[in-house]
Amino acid sequence: MKIMKFGGTSVGKPERMHQVAQLITKDSDAKIVVLSALSGTTNALVAISDAIAGGDREAAKRKIDELEAHYRKFIPDLVIKEDARAKAGAIVTEHFEFLNIILRISFSEALNKDILAQGELMSTKLFSVYLEEQGIDHLLLPALEFMSIDGNEEPNLPAISNKLAQLLKQHSNKKMFITQGYICRNARGEVDNLKRGGSDYTASLIAAAANATVCEIWTDIDGMHNNDPRIVNKTLPIEQLSFDEAAELAYFGAKILHPTCIWPAQLNNVPVKLLNTMQPEAKGTTIQEEAGTVGVKAVAAKDGIIAIKIKSSRMLLAYGFLRKVFEVFEKYKTPIDMITTSEVAVSVTIDTDAHLDHIIKELEPFGHVEVEKEQSIVSIVGNEIAQTPDVLKRLFDTLSTIPVTMVSYGGSAHNISLLVPSEHRTKTLQLLNAGIFGL
Ligand code: ADP
Ligand code: ASP
Ligand code: MG
């Protein structure tokens, strides 16, 4: 069984969907195909939901109508036969009727999740109509019947594996399954999702659950590049990454992968391939146990970081102090990304301000608390990087003009992380591209 996931751009136009159909029928291997929503759809659904939450139903209605018009235009280029067009039309009608009904219901978080789910539901159903028109045998497998998260909003892999195995057994005569990325059910049985960019996570979870031979992530670029191509001009694809390296890059900002999508594949040792739908012959990136080469492979940046410094000359050296500090973050389910300590202070970074006020209030009894917002973590990732001679010297020579405010080195063998004010993030990535990669 192999898994093939196609992102928003890969299904964003009718001709792209046609190309996806070609890619999934190139061989006769059994496969589960995971689709995202059409590019732009989830952003539009977020805007609709925000407008409803803010009480601006007129704006919401306008946005719903605009999105509906986009789907109506999509259909005639996707399918030709009258009955297929009618079927596709009925799918669009059903989902937009639902969105229009929601306009009249009072807003809740559960409703928000229902709204956000419409994109993947529509893309997979429309794609299925196209496959049917082409006479391509397949089965639409509803993700809401097997993809689930637990009370801590973490994927429930044993439950997912069980349900998926049952479904696949029920349809053992089929070789091609199409399912939705991103969406799932939560512990209360409601529709939920795996957070933005979550279709990669769906693919990797299914790969682990089905013990797949490979998890292919098809996107709009030829693999993981050495630097962020949205920010830096000259970047190059990386042929091979270890699971650990890829996990660090994803977590620290390489948008090509969902932040936590590597662990399920790594758990069952399923190789992940990053491939380009628009250039299928390109090598792409293979992610597997072995790193291939030693040394710096890539850099990435994660924005929206908040640095918190707790200064206390009296208490810091006392044992138990750090535990008390960490307990505050644990209480508010807020993960810490970076940490440094000195004799008089401890600094940590977090990537959400959801509970910031409470966290500060509860830290204040321990000492003087300083908060710096709008920071970015820049991570330099590569196998055995901490042991690579000269890497720190080259790094600091390269960044001599950047006000680096924190450094994390040695915590993992494949990552050096720096904290810089976000206004210096672009310059930092550009300097590293020249200084570390010679590009
Ligand atoms: P999809 O819709 O297929 O999931 P995404 O937009 O989520 O695609 O991810 C692909 C994008 O990730 C690329 O178009 C690129 O702009 C961005 N990206 C950021 N950092 C990197 C990187 N290091 N290597 C490759 N792509 C990156
Ligand atoms: N459609 C969702 C999003 O835009 C999930 C994904 O594309 O991975 O975030
Ligand atoms: Mg993505």
Short mmCIF file of C-alpha atoms and ligand atoms in Angstrom, two decimals:
data_model
loop_
_atom_site.label_atom_id
_atom_site.label_comp_id
_atom_site.label_asym_id
_atom_site.label_seq_id
_atom_site.Cartn_x
_atom_site.Cartn_y
_atom_site.Cartn_z
CA MET A 1 0.00 0.00 0.00
CA LYS A 2 1.35 3.44 -0.81
CA ILE A 3 0.09 6.86 0.27
CA MET A 4 -0.04 9.80 -2.13
CA LYS A 5 -1.00 13.23 -0.73
CA PHE A 6 -1.74 16.19 -3.00
CA GLY A 7 -1.76 19.72 -1.57
CA GLY A 8 -3.94 22.71 -2.38
CA THR A 9 -2.07 23.90 -5.46
CA SER A 10 -1.95 20.35 -6.82
CA VAL A 11 -5.76 20.20 -6.91
CA GLY A 12 -6.42 23.94 -7.24
CA LYS A 13 -7.33 23.96 -10.94
CA PRO A 14 -9.32 21.47 -13.06
CA GLU A 15 -6.26 20.69 -15.20
CA ARG A 16 -4.24 20.01 -12.05
CA MET A 17 -6.84 17.50 -10.90
CA HIS A 18 -6.55 15.84 -14.32
CA GLN A 19 -2.80 15.62 -13.79
CA VAL A 20 -3.29 14.12 -10.32
CA ALA A 21 -5.49 11.43 -11.91
CA GLN A 22 -2.62 10.62 -14.29
CA LEU A 23 -0.10 10.44 -11.45
CA ILE A 24 -2.19 8.08 -9.35
CA THR A 25 -2.87 5.74 -12.27
CA LYS A 26 0.76 5.45 -13.43
CA ASP A 27 1.16 2.15 -11.60
CA SER A 28 -1.30 -0.44 -10.36
CA ASP A 29 -0.09 -0.43 -6.72
CA ALA A 30 -2.76 -0.32 -4.04
CA LYS A 31 -2.92 3.24 -2.75
CA ILE A 32 -4.67 5.72 -0.51
CA VAL A 33 -4.82 9.19 -2.08
CA VAL A 34 -5.15 12.09 0.37
CA LEU A 35 -6.38 15.42 -0.97
CA SER A 36 -6.30 18.93 0.47
CA ALA A 37 -8.90 21.56 -0.29
CA LEU A 38 -8.50 23.58 -3.50
CA SER A 39 -5.86 26.28 -2.90
CA GLY A 40 -7.40 29.37 -1.31
CA THR A 41 -10.48 27.52 -0.03
CA THR A 42 -9.42 27.00 3.59
CA ASN A 43 -8.32 30.64 3.82
CA ALA A 44 -11.74 31.66 2.45
CA LEU A 45 -13.51 29.38 4.95
CA VAL A 46 -11.47 30.89 7.80
CA ALA A 47 -12.55 34.36 6.63
CA ILE A 48 -16.21 33.25 6.46
CA SER A 49 -16.00 31.78 9.94
CA ASP A 50 -14.30 34.91 11.31
CA ALA A 51 -16.99 37.12 9.77
CA ILE A 52 -19.75 35.00 11.35
CA ALA A 53 -17.93 34.97 14.71
CA GLY A 54 -17.60 38.76 14.51
CA GLY A 55 -21.33 39.12 13.84
CA ASP A 56 -20.84 40.43 10.29
CA ARG A 57 -23.24 38.10 8.48
CA GLU A 58 -23.39 40.29 5.38
CA ALA A 59 -19.66 39.98 4.86
CA ALA A 60 -19.90 36.24 5.50
CA LYS A 61 -22.67 35.90 2.93
CA ARG A 62 -20.64 37.84 0.35
CA LYS A 63 -17.63 35.60 0.89
CA ILE A 64 -19.77 32.44 0.67
CA ASP A 65 -21.22 33.60 -2.66
CA GLU A 66 -17.76 34.43 -4.03
CA LEU A 67 -16.45 31.00 -3.08
CA GLU A 68 -19.50 29.31 -4.57
CA ALA A 69 -18.96 31.16 -7.87
CA HIS A 70 -15.37 29.84 -7.91
CA TYR A 71 -16.61 26.24 -7.59
CA ARG A 72 -19.35 26.74 -10.21
CA LYS A 73 -16.68 27.87 -12.68
CA PHE A 74 -14.46 24.90 -11.78
CA ILE A 75 -16.98 22.22 -12.78
CA PRO A 76 -17.29 22.66 -16.59
CA ASP A 77 -13.51 22.44 -16.95
CA LEU A 78 -13.27 19.45 -14.63
CA VAL A 79 -15.84 17.17 -16.24
CA ILE A 80 -17.52 17.10 -19.66
CA LYS A 81 -20.44 14.65 -19.56
CA GLU A 82 -23.83 16.02 -18.59
CA ASP A 83 -24.44 13.52 -15.79
CA ALA A 84 -20.98 14.17 -14.29
CA ARG A 85 -21.59 17.94 -14.41
CA ALA A 86 -24.96 17.44 -12.74
CA LYS A 87 -23.39 15.31 -10.01
CA ALA A 88 -20.60 17.85 -9.41
CA GLY A 89 -23.18 20.65 -9.39
CA ALA A 90 -25.24 18.81 -6.77
CA ILE A 91 -22.14 18.40 -4.55
CA VAL A 92 -21.42 22.13 -4.70
CA THR A 93 -25.10 22.91 -4.03
CA GLU A 94 -25.15 20.62 -0.98
CA HIS A 95 -22.07 22.18 0.63
CA PHE A 96 -23.04 25.78 -0.06
CA GLU A 97 -26.55 25.16 1.22
CA PHE A 98 -24.89 23.99 4.43
CA LEU A 99 -22.77 27.17 4.61
CA ASN A 100 -25.86 29.30 4.02
CA ILE A 101 -27.77 27.51 6.78
CA ILE A 102 -24.87 28.14 9.16
CA LEU A 103 -25.38 31.86 8.61
CA ARG A 104 -28.57 31.54 10.61
CA ILE A 105 -27.19 29.50 13.50
CA SER A 106 -25.41 31.04 16.50
CA PHE A 107 -21.64 30.69 16.23
CA SER A 108 -19.69 28.12 18.25
CA GLU A 109 -16.27 26.50 18.05
CA ALA A 110 -17.86 23.26 16.81
CA LEU A 111 -19.57 25.18 14.01
CA ASN A 112 -16.25 26.79 13.10
CA LYS A 113 -14.74 23.32 12.62
CA ASP A 114 -17.71 22.27 10.48
CA ILE A 115 -17.15 25.29 8.25
CA LEU A 116 -13.41 24.57 7.88
CA ALA A 117 -14.13 20.95 6.87
CA GLN A 118 -16.09 21.90 3.74
CA GLY A 119 -12.97 22.41 1.58
CA GLU A 120 -11.59 18.87 1.79
CA LEU A 121 -15.08 17.37 1.61
CA MET A 122 -15.72 19.18 -1.68
CA SER A 123 -12.30 18.60 -3.29
CA THR A 124 -12.43 14.83 -2.73
CA LYS A 125 -16.03 14.48 -3.90
CA LEU A 126 -15.38 16.53 -7.06
CA PHE A 127 -12.24 14.54 -7.80
CA SER A 128 -14.19 11.32 -7.34
CA VAL A 129 -16.74 12.50 -9.93
CA TYR A 130 -13.89 13.13 -12.37
CA LEU A 131 -12.37 9.67 -11.74
CA GLU A 132 -15.78 8.13 -12.28
CA GLU A 133 -16.19 9.96 -15.57
CA GLN A 134 -12.80 8.62 -16.62
CA GLY A 135 -13.80 5.10 -15.64
CA ILE A 136 -11.07 4.89 -12.98
CA ASP A 137 -12.09 2.39 -10.32
CA HIS A 138 -11.79 3.83 -6.79
CA LEU A 139 -13.58 4.29 -3.49
CA LEU A 140 -14.15 7.51 -1.54
CA LEU A 141 -13.16 6.74 2.05
CA PRO A 142 -14.58 9.37 4.47
CA ALA A 143 -11.80 10.54 6.79
CA LEU A 144 -14.44 11.32 9.42
CA GLU A 145 -15.02 7.56 9.73
CA PHE A 146 -11.46 6.74 10.79
CA MET A 147 -9.31 9.82 11.52
CA SER A 148 -9.55 10.86 15.17
CA ILE A 149 -7.89 12.97 17.85
CA ASP A 150 -8.06 12.40 21.61
CA GLY A 151 -8.95 14.70 24.50
CA ASN A 152 -5.50 16.35 24.24
CA GLU A 153 -6.08 17.03 20.53
CA GLU A 154 -3.44 14.45 19.65
CA PRO A 155 -4.03 11.89 16.90
CA ASN A 156 -5.16 8.58 18.27
CA LEU A 157 -2.99 6.24 16.19
CA PRO A 158 -4.20 2.89 17.58
CA ALA A 159 -7.83 3.90 17.02
CA ILE A 160 -7.03 5.22 13.53
CA SER A 161 -5.20 1.98 12.65
CA ASN A 162 -8.10 -0.20 13.84
CA LYS A 163 -10.81 1.72 12.04
CA LEU A 164 -8.80 2.03 8.84
CA ALA A 165 -7.98 -1.69 8.82
CA GLN A 166 -11.69 -2.48 9.23
CA LEU A 167 -12.66 -0.18 6.37
CA LEU A 168 -9.96 -1.53 4.05
CA LYS A 169 -11.04 -5.09 4.87
CA GLN A 170 -14.65 -4.26 4.04
CA HIS A 171 -13.51 -3.07 0.63
CA SER A 172 -10.77 -5.58 -0.10
CA ASN A 173 -11.83 -5.66 -3.76
CA LYS A 174 -10.66 -2.05 -4.21
CA LYS A 175 -7.12 -0.90 -4.93
CA MET A 176 -7.52 2.86 -4.94
CA PHE A 177 -8.98 4.89 -2.09
CA ILE A 178 -9.50 8.66 -2.02
CA THR A 179 -9.78 10.44 1.32
CA GLN A 180 -9.75 13.91 2.87
CA GLY A 181 -6.66 15.38 4.46
CA TYR A 182 -6.87 17.72 7.47
CA ILE A 183 -10.28 16.73 8.86
CA CYS A 184 -10.97 14.34 11.72
CA ARG A 185 -13.27 13.69 14.66
CA ASN A 186 -12.40 14.81 18.19
CA ALA A 187 -12.95 12.99 21.48
CA ARG A 188 -16.52 14.35 21.62
CA GLY A 189 -17.26 12.89 18.19
CA GLU A 190 -17.48 16.34 16.59
CA VAL A 191 -15.87 17.34 13.30
CA ASP A 192 -12.42 18.78 13.98
CA ASN A 193 -9.10 19.21 12.16
CA LEU A 194 -5.35 18.65 12.44
CA LYS A 195 -4.58 22.41 12.26
CA ARG A 196 -3.50 24.38 9.21
CA GLY A 197 -1.42 22.40 6.75
CA GLY A 198 -2.72 19.23 8.40
CA SER A 199 -3.20 17.16 5.26
CA ASP A 200 0.48 16.19 5.47
CA TYR A 201 -0.21 14.91 8.97
CA THR A 202 -3.20 12.90 7.69
CA ALA A 203 -0.98 11.30 5.04
CA SER A 204 1.73 10.39 7.52
CA LEU A 205 -0.78 9.02 10.06
CA ILE A 206 -2.39 6.86 7.37
CA ALA A 207 1.07 5.74 6.24
CA ALA A 208 1.84 4.59 9.78
CA ALA A 209 -1.62 3.07 10.32
CA ALA A 210 -1.55 1.12 7.05
CA ASN A 211 2.16 0.29 7.35
CA ALA A 212 2.64 1.78 3.90
CA THR A 213 5.72 1.26 1.73
CA VAL A 214 6.03 4.99 1.07
CA CYS A 215 4.29 8.27 1.92
CA GLU A 216 4.46 10.62 -1.06
CA ILE A 217 3.74 14.31 -0.40
CA TRP A 218 3.04 15.93 -3.78
CA THR A 219 3.26 19.72 -3.70
CA ASP A 220 4.23 22.76 -5.78
CA ILE A 221 8.01 22.58 -5.33
CA ASP A 222 10.65 19.93 -6.04
CA GLY A 223 11.31 18.92 -2.43
CA MET A 224 12.68 20.45 0.74
CA HIS A 225 15.04 23.31 -0.14
CA ASN A 226 18.07 24.43 1.83
CA ASN A 227 16.36 27.74 2.70
CA ASP A 228 12.90 29.31 2.53
CA PRO A 229 12.20 29.97 -1.19
CA ARG A 230 9.54 32.53 -0.26
CA ILE A 231 12.18 34.66 1.44
CA VAL A 232 15.52 33.88 -0.20
CA ASN A 233 16.21 34.06 -3.94
CA LYS A 234 18.54 31.20 -4.66
CA THR A 235 17.65 27.92 -2.95
CA LEU A 236 18.31 24.30 -3.87
CA PRO A 237 16.44 21.05 -3.21
CA ILE A 238 17.93 18.53 -0.75
CA GLU A 239 18.06 14.93 -1.97
CA GLN A 240 17.99 13.14 1.38
CA LEU A 241 17.07 14.01 4.97
CA SER A 242 16.80 11.87 8.08
CA PHE A 243 13.47 11.77 9.90
CA ASP A 244 15.07 13.78 12.72
CA GLU A 245 16.35 16.48 10.38
CA ALA A 246 13.01 16.74 8.56
CA ALA A 247 11.11 16.87 11.86
CA GLU A 248 13.27 19.77 13.07
CA LEU A 249 12.84 21.68 9.80
CA ALA A 250 9.08 21.15 9.79
CA TYR A 251 8.71 22.17 13.43
CA PHE A 252 10.94 25.22 13.02
CA GLY A 253 9.15 26.73 10.06
CA ALA A 254 9.75 24.92 6.74
CA LYS A 255 6.17 25.32 5.53
CA ILE A 256 6.42 22.48 3.01
CA LEU A 257 5.67 20.08 5.89
CA HIS A 258 3.13 20.31 8.73
CA PRO A 259 5.06 20.95 11.98
CA THR A 260 4.46 17.52 13.53
CA CYS A 261 3.83 15.29 10.51
CA ILE A 262 7.09 13.33 10.61
CA TRP A 263 6.70 11.26 13.79
CA PRO A 264 4.03 8.82 12.53
CA ALA A 265 6.11 7.92 9.45
CA GLN A 266 9.23 7.66 11.59
CA LEU A 267 7.45 5.46 14.12
CA ASN A 268 6.77 2.80 11.49
CA ASN A 269 9.85 3.62 9.42
CA VAL A 270 7.86 4.62 6.33
CA PRO A 271 9.98 6.70 3.94
CA VAL A 272 8.46 10.09 3.07
CA LYS A 273 9.03 11.57 -0.38
CA LEU A 274 8.47 15.22 -1.21
CA LEU A 275 7.59 15.51 -4.89
CA ASN A 276 6.49 18.19 -7.34
CA THR A 277 3.12 17.72 -9.08
CA MET A 278 4.13 20.29 -11.69
CA GLN A 279 7.45 18.54 -12.36
CA PRO A 280 6.88 14.86 -11.55
CA GLU A 281 10.22 13.73 -12.99
CA ALA A 282 12.22 15.86 -10.52
CA LYS A 283 14.01 13.82 -7.84
CA GLY A 284 12.50 15.62 -4.87
CA THR A 285 13.51 14.82 -1.29
CA THR A 286 13.56 11.42 0.37
CA ILE A 287 13.13 11.40 4.15
CA GLN A 288 14.18 8.18 5.88
CA GLU A 289 16.17 6.88 8.84
CA GLU A 290 19.62 7.66 7.40
CA ALA A 291 20.71 11.26 6.90
CA GLY A 292 22.92 10.50 3.91
CA THR A 293 25.48 13.19 4.60
CA VAL A 294 26.83 14.99 7.67
CA GLY A 295 26.80 18.77 8.15
CA VAL A 296 24.46 21.68 7.58
CA LYS A 297 21.57 20.80 5.25
CA ALA A 298 19.04 23.60 5.61
CA VAL A 299 17.86 26.61 7.56
CA ALA A 300 14.31 27.61 8.41
CA ALA A 301 12.58 30.35 10.35
CA LYS A 302 9.57 30.29 12.62
CA ASP A 303 7.86 33.62 13.29
CA GLY A 304 5.44 34.72 15.97
CA ILE A 305 7.74 33.74 18.81
CA ILE A 306 7.48 35.29 22.28
CA ALA A 307 10.51 35.35 24.57
CA ILE A 308 9.92 35.36 28.33
CA LYS A 309 12.73 36.09 30.76
CA ILE A 310 12.37 35.45 34.49
CA LYS A 311 15.07 37.20 36.53
CA SER A 312 15.64 36.20 40.11
CA SER A 313 19.00 36.42 41.81
CA ARG A 314 17.54 34.92 44.96
CA MET A 315 15.77 31.89 43.62
CA LEU A 316 17.31 30.71 40.40
CA LEU A 317 20.01 28.57 41.91
CA ALA A 318 17.63 26.99 44.35
CA TYR A 319 16.69 23.51 43.27
CA GLY A 320 13.06 23.19 42.29
CA PHE A 321 12.96 26.67 40.75
CA LEU A 322 12.93 25.49 37.13
CA ARG A 323 10.28 22.90 37.95
CA LYS A 324 8.00 25.62 39.29
CA VAL A 325 8.57 27.71 36.18
CA PHE A 326 7.87 24.79 33.85
CA GLU A 327 4.75 23.82 35.76
CA VAL A 328 3.19 27.13 34.81
CA PHE A 329 3.68 26.36 31.12
CA GLU A 330 2.43 22.82 31.62
CA LYS A 331 -0.71 24.10 33.34
CA TYR A 332 -1.53 26.20 30.27
CA LYS A 333 -0.54 23.46 27.79
CA THR A 334 2.00 25.82 26.23
CA PRO A 335 5.09 24.11 24.81
CA ILE A 336 8.49 25.75 25.27
CA ASP A 337 10.68 25.81 22.15
CA MET A 338 13.98 27.29 23.36
CA ILE A 339 15.46 27.69 26.80
CA THR A 340 18.63 29.26 28.16
CA THR A 341 19.71 29.85 31.74
CA SER A 342 22.25 32.02 33.49
CA GLU A 343 23.01 32.51 37.13
CA VAL A 344 20.33 35.14 37.50
CA ALA A 345 17.77 34.44 34.83
CA VAL A 346 16.01 31.86 32.77
CA SER A 347 14.70 32.67 29.29
CA VAL A 348 12.23 30.57 27.34
CA THR A 349 10.35 30.99 24.09
CA ILE A 350 6.78 30.04 23.21
CA ASP A 351 4.89 30.28 19.92
CA THR A 352 1.44 31.27 21.11
CA ASP A 353 -0.01 34.12 23.15
CA ALA A 354 -3.20 32.17 23.90
CA HIS A 355 -2.52 32.11 27.67
CA LEU A 356 0.23 34.70 27.91
CA ASP A 357 -1.49 36.93 30.45
CA HIS A 358 -2.15 34.03 32.82
CA ILE A 359 1.37 32.68 32.37
CA ILE A 360 2.96 36.05 33.18
CA LYS A 361 0.75 36.49 36.23
CA GLU A 362 1.73 33.10 37.61
CA LEU A 363 5.44 33.62 36.89
CA GLU A 364 5.58 37.00 38.61
CA PRO A 365 5.91 35.63 42.17
CA PHE A 366 9.18 33.93 41.06
CA GLY A 367 10.97 37.11 39.96
CA HIS A 368 10.97 39.96 37.50
CA VAL A 369 9.30 38.91 34.22
CA GLU A 370 10.18 40.48 30.85
CA VAL A 371 8.32 39.69 27.64
CA GLU A 372 9.58 40.30 24.09
CA LYS A 373 7.11 39.73 21.29
CA GLU A 374 7.69 39.55 17.52
CA GLN A 375 10.71 37.30 17.69
CA SER A 376 11.76 34.60 15.20
CA ILE A 377 13.59 31.34 15.72
CA VAL A 378 16.10 30.63 12.98
CA SER A 379 17.16 26.99 12.95
CA ILE A 380 20.20 25.55 11.28
CA VAL A 381 19.62 21.86 10.69
CA GLY A 382 21.87 19.02 9.66
CA ASN A 383 23.05 15.62 10.83
CA GLU A 384 25.73 15.71 13.56
CA ILE A 385 25.80 19.47 13.13
CA ALA A 386 26.89 20.05 16.71
CA GLN A 387 30.06 18.03 16.01
CA THR A 388 30.79 19.61 12.63
CA PRO A 389 34.08 21.52 12.95
CA ASP A 390 33.90 25.23 12.40
CA VAL A 391 30.13 25.46 12.15
CA LEU A 392 29.73 27.84 15.09
CA LYS A 393 32.57 30.06 13.89
CA ARG A 394 31.10 30.28 10.40
CA LEU A 395 27.68 30.94 11.86
CA PHE A 396 28.73 33.85 14.05
CA ASP A 397 31.07 35.31 11.43
CA THR A 398 28.16 35.27 8.99
CA LEU A 399 25.73 36.84 11.45
CA SER A 400 28.02 39.45 13.01
CA THR A 401 25.56 42.25 12.13
CA ILE A 402 22.46 40.47 13.49
CA PRO A 403 21.35 41.05 17.11
CA VAL A 404 21.01 37.40 18.15
CA THR A 405 19.22 37.31 21.53
CA MET A 406 19.30 33.58 22.37
CA VAL A 407 21.24 30.54 21.20
CA SER A 408 20.36 26.89 21.66
CA TYR A 409 23.20 24.51 20.84
CA GLY A 410 23.79 20.92 21.79
CA GLY A 411 20.21 20.10 22.78
CA SER A 412 19.97 17.95 19.70
CA ALA A 413 22.73 16.69 17.44
CA HIS A 414 21.05 18.10 14.37
CA ASN A 415 19.90 21.59 15.28
CA ILE A 416 21.32 24.95 16.28
CA SER A 417 18.61 27.52 16.98
CA LEU A 418 18.98 31.27 17.24
CA LEU A 419 16.45 33.83 18.39
CA VAL A 420 16.35 37.11 16.49
CA PRO A 421 13.85 39.99 16.45
CA SER A 422 11.48 39.24 13.53
CA GLU A 423 12.52 42.41 11.70
CA HIS A 424 15.95 40.75 11.23
CA ARG A 425 14.62 37.34 10.14
CA THR A 426 14.83 37.93 6.37
CA LYS A 427 18.35 39.35 6.55
CA THR A 428 19.42 36.43 8.76
CA LEU A 429 18.17 33.84 6.23
CA GLN A 430 19.82 35.73 3.37
CA LEU A 431 23.17 36.01 5.15
CA LEU A 432 23.09 32.31 6.03
CA ASN A 433 22.37 31.42 2.41
CA ALA A 434 25.58 33.15 1.39
CA GLY A 435 27.72 32.38 4.45
CA ILE A 436 26.79 28.74 5.03
CA PHE A 437 25.68 27.50 1.62
CA GLY A 438 27.71 29.83 -0.63
CA LEU A 439 24.58 30.69 -2.63
P1 ADP B 1 0.68 22.27 -0.16
O1 ADP B 1 -0.49 23.14 -0.44
O2 ADP B 1 1.03 21.35 -1.28
O3 ADP B 1 0.59 21.59 1.16
P2 ADP B 1 2.42 24.25 1.03
O4 ADP B 1 2.17 25.64 0.54
O5 ADP B 1 1.87 23.89 2.34
O6 ADP B 1 1.94 23.25 -0.12
O7 ADP B 1 4.00 23.95 1.04
C1 ADP B 1 4.79 24.19 -0.10
C2 ADP B 1 5.44 25.55 0.01
O8 ADP B 1 6.32 25.57 1.13
C3 ADP B 1 6.34 25.89 -1.14
O9 ADP B 1 5.62 26.44 -2.22
C4 ADP B 1 7.32 26.89 -0.52
O10 ADP B 1 6.97 28.21 -0.80
C5 ADP B 1 7.15 26.69 0.99
N1 ADP B 1 8.42 26.42 1.67
C6 ADP B 1 8.85 27.04 2.80
N2 ADP B 1 10.06 26.59 3.17
C7 ADP B 1 10.42 25.65 2.27
C8 ADP B 1 11.58 24.84 2.11
N3 ADP B 1 12.60 24.87 2.96
N4 ADP B 1 11.62 24.01 1.04
C9 ADP B 1 10.60 23.95 0.17
N5 ADP B 1 9.47 24.69 0.27
C10 ADP B 1 9.38 25.54 1.31
N1 ASP B 2 -6.64 22.75 3.62
C1 ASP B 2 -5.92 22.81 4.87
C2 ASP B 2 -5.15 24.11 4.96
O1 ASP B 2 -5.15 24.90 4.02
C3 ASP B 2 -5.04 21.63 5.09
C4 ASP B 2 -3.92 21.47 4.11
O2 ASP B 2 -3.99 22.00 3.01
O3 ASP B 2 -2.95 20.77 4.44
O4 ASP B 2 -4.56 24.36 5.97
MG MG B 3 0.88 22.24 3.13
#
